Amino acid sequence: INIKHLSDKPLYLNIFRVFVTLMVFFGSVAELSLVWNLADLFMALMATTNIIAILLLSKFAIIALKDYEKQKNLFSKLVYYQNKTVFSGGKTINKKKL
């Protein structure tokens, strides 16, 4: 987890460190079946979150793929625009070549 991406406050990073330390301690003293069940639960939650994110971002991935295929068919050299923002109307703004 990138805590600094969520907030620049060191308080949140310290809270996360304490939480991780407590979970490591809990994992070392708890019953093995409980630890495995909790690990399975948290993996399922993480997978669910990732699947939702993939579904929400798939529209933009398809737009990028179509742009790539269009450039590949038209030009011998592909151009990537760092700040290319695509809106629902298909318009683009902020084209900046890398």
Short mmCIF file of N, CA, C and O in Angstrom, two decimals:
data_model
loop_
_atom_site.label_atom_id
_atom_site.label_comp_id
_atom_site.label_asym_id
_atom_site.label_seq_id
_atom_site.Cartn_x
_atom_site.Cartn_y
_atom_site.Cartn_z
N ILE A 1 0.85 -1.17 0.00
CA ILE A 1 0.00 0.00 0.00
C ILE A 1 0.90 1.23 0.00
O ILE A 1 1.83 1.32 0.79
N ASN A 2 0.59 2.15 -0.87
CA ASN A 2 1.34 3.39 -0.94
C ASN A 2 0.58 4.45 -0.15
O ASN A 2 -0.27 5.15 -0.68
N ILE A 3 0.91 4.56 1.11
CA ILE A 3 0.21 5.49 2.00
C ILE A 3 0.48 6.93 1.57
O ILE A 3 -0.41 7.78 1.65
N LYS A 4 1.68 7.22 1.09
CA LYS A 4 1.99 8.59 0.68
C LYS A 4 1.16 9.03 -0.50
O LYS A 4 0.97 10.22 -0.72
N HIS A 5 0.67 8.08 -1.29
CA HIS A 5 -0.22 8.43 -2.39
C HIS A 5 -1.57 8.91 -1.86
O HIS A 5 -2.20 9.78 -2.44
N LEU A 6 -2.00 8.36 -0.74
CA LEU A 6 -3.28 8.73 -0.15
C LEU A 6 -3.19 10.03 0.65
O LEU A 6 -4.11 10.83 0.63
N SER A 7 -2.08 10.21 1.37
CA SER A 7 -1.91 11.41 2.19
C SER A 7 -0.43 11.63 2.48
O SER A 7 0.33 10.67 2.65
N ASP A 8 -0.03 12.89 2.56
CA ASP A 8 1.35 13.22 2.88
C ASP A 8 1.61 13.31 4.38
O ASP A 8 2.75 13.51 4.80
N LYS A 9 0.57 13.17 5.17
CA LYS A 9 0.73 13.29 6.62
C LYS A 9 1.42 12.05 7.19
O LYS A 9 1.00 10.92 6.94
N PRO A 10 2.50 12.24 7.98
CA PRO A 10 3.20 11.09 8.55
C PRO A 10 2.37 10.32 9.57
O PRO A 10 2.66 9.17 9.86
N LEU A 11 1.33 10.93 10.10
CA LEU A 11 0.48 10.26 11.08
C LEU A 11 -0.14 8.99 10.48
O LEU A 11 -0.15 7.93 11.12
N TYR A 12 -0.61 9.07 9.23
CA TYR A 12 -1.25 7.92 8.59
C TYR A 12 -0.25 6.79 8.35
O TYR A 12 -0.58 5.62 8.49
N LEU A 13 0.97 7.15 7.99
CA LEU A 13 2.00 6.14 7.79
C LEU A 13 2.32 5.44 9.11
O LEU A 13 2.48 4.21 9.14
N ASN A 14 2.39 6.19 10.18
CA ASN A 14 2.67 5.59 11.48
C ASN A 14 1.52 4.70 11.95
O ASN A 14 1.75 3.64 12.54
N ILE A 15 0.29 5.13 11.70
CA ILE A 15 -0.86 4.29 12.06
C ILE A 15 -0.81 2.98 11.27
O ILE A 15 -1.04 1.90 11.82
N PHE A 16 -0.47 3.07 9.99
CA PHE A 16 -0.36 1.87 9.16
C PHE A 16 0.74 0.95 9.69
O PHE A 16 0.57 -0.27 9.75
N ARG A 17 1.87 1.51 10.09
CA ARG A 17 2.97 0.70 10.63
C ARG A 17 2.56 -0.03 11.90
O ARG A 17 2.89 -1.20 12.10
N VAL A 18 1.84 0.67 12.78
CA VAL A 18 1.37 0.04 14.02
C VAL A 18 0.38 -1.07 13.68
O VAL A 18 0.45 -2.17 14.27
N PHE A 19 -0.52 -0.83 12.73
CA PHE A 19 -1.49 -1.83 12.32
C PHE A 19 -0.80 -3.08 11.78
O PHE A 19 -1.16 -4.21 12.13
N VAL A 20 0.20 -2.88 10.92
CA VAL A 20 0.92 -4.02 10.35
C VAL A 20 1.65 -4.79 11.46
O VAL A 20 1.62 -6.03 11.49
N THR A 21 2.26 -4.08 12.39
CA THR A 21 2.96 -4.74 13.50
C THR A 21 1.98 -5.56 14.34
O THR A 21 2.28 -6.70 14.72
N LEU A 22 0.80 -5.01 14.61
CA LEU A 22 -0.21 -5.74 15.37
C LEU A 22 -0.69 -6.97 14.61
O LEU A 22 -0.90 -8.04 15.21
N MET A 23 -0.86 -6.86 13.31
CA MET A 23 -1.30 -8.00 12.51
C MET A 23 -0.24 -9.10 12.46
O MET A 23 -0.58 -10.29 12.49
N VAL A 24 1.03 -8.71 12.40
CA VAL A 24 2.10 -9.71 12.42
C VAL A 24 2.09 -10.44 13.76
O VAL A 24 2.21 -11.68 13.82
N PHE A 25 1.93 -9.69 14.84
CA PHE A 25 1.86 -10.32 16.16
C PHE A 25 0.65 -11.24 16.26
O PHE A 25 0.75 -12.37 16.72
N PHE A 26 -0.52 -10.74 15.79
CA PHE A 26 -1.73 -11.55 15.83
C PHE A 26 -1.55 -12.83 15.02
O PHE A 26 -1.97 -13.91 15.44
N GLY A 27 -0.93 -12.73 13.85
CA GLY A 27 -0.71 -13.89 13.00
C GLY A 27 0.21 -14.92 13.63
O GLY A 27 0.12 -16.11 13.36
N SER A 28 1.10 -14.44 14.50
CA SER A 28 2.04 -15.38 15.12
C SER A 28 1.45 -16.10 16.33
O SER A 28 1.93 -17.16 16.72
N VAL A 29 0.41 -15.54 16.94
CA VAL A 29 -0.15 -16.17 18.15
C VAL A 29 -1.54 -16.78 17.91
O VAL A 29 -2.01 -17.54 18.74
N ALA A 30 -2.18 -16.45 16.79
CA ALA A 30 -3.53 -16.95 16.54
C ALA A 30 -3.49 -18.38 16.03
O ALA A 30 -2.44 -18.89 15.61
N GLU A 31 -4.64 -19.01 16.06
CA GLU A 31 -4.78 -20.37 15.53
C GLU A 31 -4.56 -20.35 14.02
O GLU A 31 -4.99 -19.43 13.32
N LEU A 32 -3.88 -21.36 13.52
CA LEU A 32 -3.48 -21.40 12.12
C LEU A 32 -4.67 -21.34 11.16
O LEU A 32 -4.63 -20.62 10.16
N SER A 33 -5.74 -22.05 11.48
CA SER A 33 -6.90 -22.03 10.58
C SER A 33 -7.52 -20.63 10.50
O SER A 33 -7.97 -20.20 9.43
N LEU A 34 -7.54 -19.90 11.61
CA LEU A 34 -8.06 -18.54 11.61
C LEU A 34 -7.19 -17.62 10.74
O LEU A 34 -7.70 -16.81 9.96
N VAL A 35 -5.88 -17.77 10.85
CA VAL A 35 -4.96 -16.95 10.06
C VAL A 35 -5.17 -17.21 8.57
O VAL A 35 -5.25 -16.28 7.76
N TRP A 36 -5.29 -18.49 8.19
CA TRP A 36 -5.51 -18.82 6.78
C TRP A 36 -6.87 -18.32 6.30
O TRP A 36 -7.00 -17.85 5.17
N ASN A 37 -7.88 -18.43 7.13
CA ASN A 37 -9.21 -17.94 6.74
C ASN A 37 -9.20 -16.42 6.55
O ASN A 37 -9.81 -15.90 5.61
N LEU A 38 -8.52 -15.71 7.44
CA LEU A 38 -8.42 -14.27 7.29
C LEU A 38 -7.61 -13.90 6.05
O LEU A 38 -7.94 -12.94 5.34
N ALA A 39 -6.54 -14.64 5.78
CA ALA A 39 -5.74 -14.40 4.58
C ALA A 39 -6.60 -14.60 3.33
O ALA A 39 -6.54 -13.79 2.39
N ASP A 40 -7.40 -15.66 3.31
CA ASP A 40 -8.29 -15.90 2.18
C ASP A 40 -9.32 -14.78 2.03
O ASP A 40 -9.61 -14.33 0.91
N LEU A 41 -9.87 -14.32 3.14
CA LEU A 41 -10.85 -13.24 3.10
C LEU A 41 -10.24 -11.96 2.52
O LEU A 41 -10.82 -11.33 1.63
N PHE A 42 -9.06 -11.60 3.01
CA PHE A 42 -8.44 -10.36 2.53
C PHE A 42 -7.97 -10.48 1.08
O PHE A 42 -8.00 -9.51 0.32
N MET A 43 -7.57 -11.67 0.65
CA MET A 43 -7.23 -11.87 -0.76
C MET A 43 -8.47 -11.71 -1.64
O MET A 43 -8.41 -11.13 -2.72
N ALA A 44 -9.60 -12.21 -1.16
CA ALA A 44 -10.85 -12.07 -1.92
C ALA A 44 -11.27 -10.60 -2.00
O ALA A 44 -11.71 -10.13 -3.06
N LEU A 45 -11.12 -9.87 -0.90
CA LEU A 45 -11.44 -8.44 -0.93
C LEU A 45 -10.53 -7.69 -1.88
O LEU A 45 -10.97 -6.80 -2.62
N MET A 46 -9.24 -8.04 -1.88
CA MET A 46 -8.29 -7.39 -2.77
C MET A 46 -8.61 -7.71 -4.23
O MET A 46 -8.57 -6.83 -5.10
N ALA A 47 -8.95 -8.97 -4.51
CA ALA A 47 -9.29 -9.36 -5.88
C ALA A 47 -10.57 -8.65 -6.33
O ALA A 47 -10.64 -8.18 -7.48
N THR A 48 -11.55 -8.54 -5.46
CA THR A 48 -12.79 -7.85 -5.80
C THR A 48 -12.52 -6.39 -6.12
O THR A 48 -13.04 -5.85 -7.11
N THR A 49 -11.71 -5.74 -5.31
CA THR A 49 -11.35 -4.34 -5.56
C THR A 49 -10.65 -4.19 -6.91
O THR A 49 -10.95 -3.27 -7.68
N ASN A 50 -9.72 -5.10 -7.21
CA ASN A 50 -8.99 -5.02 -8.48
C ASN A 50 -9.91 -5.28 -9.67
O ASN A 50 -9.77 -4.63 -10.71
N ILE A 51 -10.84 -6.21 -9.54
CA ILE A 51 -11.77 -6.49 -10.64
C ILE A 51 -12.66 -5.28 -10.91
O ILE A 51 -12.90 -4.92 -12.06
N ILE A 52 -13.12 -4.63 -9.86
CA ILE A 52 -13.93 -3.42 -10.03
C ILE A 52 -13.11 -2.33 -10.73
O ILE A 52 -13.60 -1.67 -11.65
N ALA A 53 -11.86 -2.15 -10.30
CA ALA A 53 -11.01 -1.14 -10.94
C ALA A 53 -10.75 -1.46 -12.40
O ALA A 53 -10.78 -0.57 -13.26
N ILE A 54 -10.53 -2.72 -12.71
CA ILE A 54 -10.31 -3.13 -14.10
C ILE A 54 -11.55 -2.84 -14.94
O ILE A 54 -11.45 -2.33 -16.07
N LEU A 55 -12.71 -3.15 -14.42
CA LEU A 55 -13.95 -2.88 -15.16
C LEU A 55 -14.16 -1.39 -15.39
O LEU A 55 -14.58 -0.97 -16.47
N LEU A 56 -13.85 -0.57 -14.38
CA LEU A 56 -14.02 0.87 -14.51
C LEU A 56 -13.00 1.48 -15.49
O LEU A 56 -13.30 2.47 -16.16
N LEU A 57 -11.81 0.91 -15.56
CA LEU A 57 -10.77 1.45 -16.43
C LEU A 57 -10.75 0.82 -17.81
O LEU A 57 -10.00 1.27 -18.68
N SER A 58 -11.55 -0.19 -18.03
CA SER A 58 -11.51 -0.90 -19.31
C SER A 58 -11.87 0.00 -20.49
O SER A 58 -11.31 -0.15 -21.58
N LYS A 59 -12.77 0.96 -20.27
CA LYS A 59 -13.15 1.88 -21.33
C LYS A 59 -11.92 2.65 -21.83
O LYS A 59 -11.71 2.79 -23.03
N PHE A 60 -11.09 3.11 -20.90
CA PHE A 60 -9.90 3.88 -21.28
C PHE A 60 -8.84 2.98 -21.91
O PHE A 60 -8.11 3.42 -22.80
N ALA A 61 -8.76 1.75 -21.47
CA ALA A 61 -7.80 0.82 -22.07
C ALA A 61 -8.18 0.51 -23.51
O ALA A 61 -7.32 0.42 -24.39
N ILE A 62 -9.47 0.38 -23.77
CA ILE A 62 -9.93 0.11 -25.13
C ILE A 62 -9.66 1.32 -26.02
O ILE A 62 -9.24 1.18 -27.17
N ILE A 63 -9.87 2.53 -25.50
CA ILE A 63 -9.57 3.75 -26.26
C ILE A 63 -8.08 3.81 -26.59
O ILE A 63 -7.70 4.12 -27.72
N ALA A 64 -7.23 3.49 -25.61
CA ALA A 64 -5.79 3.51 -25.85
C ALA A 64 -5.39 2.44 -26.86
O ALA A 64 -4.53 2.67 -27.72
N LEU A 65 -6.01 1.26 -26.79
CA LEU A 65 -5.71 0.19 -27.75
C LEU A 65 -6.12 0.59 -29.16
O LEU A 65 -5.37 0.37 -30.12
N LYS A 66 -7.29 1.21 -29.31
CA LYS A 66 -7.73 1.65 -30.63
C LYS A 66 -6.80 2.71 -31.19
O LYS A 66 -6.48 2.71 -32.38
N ASP A 67 -6.35 3.64 -30.33
CA ASP A 67 -5.40 4.67 -30.76
C ASP A 67 -4.08 4.03 -31.20
O ASP A 67 -3.50 4.41 -32.21
N TYR A 68 -3.62 3.06 -30.45
CA TYR A 68 -2.39 2.35 -30.79
C TYR A 68 -2.52 1.64 -32.14
O TYR A 68 -1.64 1.75 -33.00
N GLU A 69 -3.63 0.92 -32.33
CA GLU A 69 -3.82 0.20 -33.58
C GLU A 69 -3.95 1.16 -34.77
O GLU A 69 -3.45 0.88 -35.85
N LYS A 70 -4.61 2.30 -34.54
CA LYS A 70 -4.74 3.31 -35.60
C LYS A 70 -3.37 3.84 -36.00
O LYS A 70 -3.05 3.95 -37.18
N GLN A 71 -2.54 4.18 -35.00
CA GLN A 71 -1.20 4.69 -35.29
C GLN A 71 -0.34 3.62 -35.94
O GLN A 71 0.46 3.92 -36.83
N LYS A 72 -0.50 2.40 -35.50
CA LYS A 72 0.30 1.30 -36.06
C LYS A 72 -0.01 1.11 -37.53
O LYS A 72 0.89 0.81 -38.34
N ASN A 73 -1.28 1.25 -37.90
CA ASN A 73 -1.67 1.09 -39.29
C ASN A 73 -1.29 2.29 -40.16
O ASN A 73 -1.02 2.13 -41.34
N LEU A 74 -1.27 3.51 -39.56
CA LEU A 74 -1.00 4.71 -40.33
C LEU A 74 0.48 5.07 -40.42
O LEU A 74 0.93 5.58 -41.43
N PHE A 75 1.21 4.84 -39.36
CA PHE A 75 2.59 5.32 -39.27
C PHE A 75 3.54 4.17 -38.97
O PHE A 75 3.16 3.18 -38.37
N SER A 76 4.79 4.39 -39.35
CA SER A 76 5.80 3.39 -39.00
C SER A 76 6.32 3.61 -37.59
O SER A 76 6.78 2.70 -36.93
N LYS A 77 6.25 4.89 -37.10
CA LYS A 77 6.71 5.21 -35.75
C LYS A 77 5.50 5.59 -34.90
O LYS A 77 4.72 6.46 -35.27
N LEU A 78 5.35 4.94 -33.76
CA LEU A 78 4.23 5.23 -32.86
C LEU A 78 4.57 6.42 -32.00
O LEU A 78 5.71 6.62 -31.58
N VAL A 79 3.55 7.24 -31.70
CA VAL A 79 3.72 8.43 -30.88
C VAL A 79 2.84 8.28 -29.65
O VAL A 79 1.66 7.95 -29.75
N TYR A 80 3.43 8.52 -28.48
CA TYR A 80 2.68 8.45 -27.23
C TYR A 80 2.49 9.86 -26.71
O TYR A 80 3.42 10.64 -26.62
N TYR A 81 1.25 10.22 -26.37
CA TYR A 81 0.95 11.52 -25.80
C TYR A 81 0.74 11.35 -24.30
O TYR A 81 -0.18 10.68 -23.87
N GLN A 82 1.62 11.98 -23.52
CA GLN A 82 1.58 11.82 -22.07
C GLN A 82 0.29 12.37 -21.47
O GLN A 82 -0.32 11.74 -20.62
N ASN A 83 -0.13 13.53 -21.91
CA ASN A 83 -1.29 14.19 -21.31
C ASN A 83 -2.52 14.12 -22.20
O ASN A 83 -3.31 15.04 -22.25
N LYS A 84 -2.70 13.05 -22.92
CA LYS A 84 -3.85 12.91 -23.80
C LYS A 84 -5.06 12.51 -22.97
O LYS A 84 -5.09 11.45 -22.37
N THR A 85 -6.03 13.37 -22.91
CA THR A 85 -7.23 13.12 -22.14
C THR A 85 -8.38 12.89 -23.11
O THR A 85 -8.64 13.71 -23.97
N VAL A 86 -9.07 11.79 -22.98
CA VAL A 86 -10.16 11.45 -23.88
C VAL A 86 -11.48 11.62 -23.12
O VAL A 86 -11.64 11.11 -22.02
N PHE A 87 -12.39 12.34 -23.74
CA PHE A 87 -13.69 12.54 -23.14
C PHE A 87 -14.72 11.66 -23.83
O PHE A 87 -14.45 11.05 -24.85
N SER A 88 -15.93 11.62 -23.29
CA SER A 88 -16.95 10.74 -23.83
C SER A 88 -17.32 11.07 -25.27
O SER A 88 -17.74 10.21 -26.02
N GLY A 89 -17.13 12.33 -25.68
CA GLY A 89 -17.44 12.71 -27.05
C GLY A 89 -16.35 12.32 -28.03
O GLY A 89 -16.48 12.55 -29.22
N GLY A 90 -15.26 11.74 -27.54
CA GLY A 90 -14.17 11.34 -28.41
C GLY A 90 -13.17 12.44 -28.67
O GLY A 90 -12.22 12.26 -29.41
N LYS A 91 -13.37 13.63 -28.07
CA LYS A 91 -12.44 14.74 -28.26
C LYS A 91 -11.23 14.55 -27.36
O LYS A 91 -11.33 13.99 -26.27
N THR A 92 -10.08 15.03 -27.81
CA THR A 92 -8.88 14.94 -27.00
C THR A 92 -8.34 16.34 -26.74
O THR A 92 -8.53 17.25 -27.55
N ILE A 93 -7.69 16.50 -25.61
CA ILE A 93 -7.05 17.79 -25.28
C ILE A 93 -5.66 17.52 -24.73
O ILE A 93 -5.31 16.39 -24.39
N ASN A 94 -4.88 18.56 -24.61
CA ASN A 94 -3.55 18.51 -23.98
C ASN A 94 -2.63 17.50 -24.63
O ASN A 94 -2.02 16.68 -23.95
N LYS A 95 -2.47 17.54 -25.93
CA LYS A 95 -1.55 16.62 -26.59
C LYS A 95 -0.13 17.10 -26.37
O LYS A 95 0.22 18.22 -26.68
N LYS A 96 0.69 16.24 -25.81
CA LYS A 96 2.08 16.56 -25.56
C LYS A 96 2.92 15.37 -25.94
O LYS A 96 2.81 14.31 -25.32
N LYS A 97 3.75 15.51 -26.95
CA LYS A 97 4.59 14.40 -27.40
C LYS A 97 5.68 14.14 -26.40
O LYS A 97 6.25 15.04 -25.82
N LEU A 98 6.01 12.86 -26.22
CA LEU A 98 7.17 12.48 -25.41
C LEU A 98 8.34 12.24 -26.32
O LEU A 98 8.26 11.77 -27.38
#
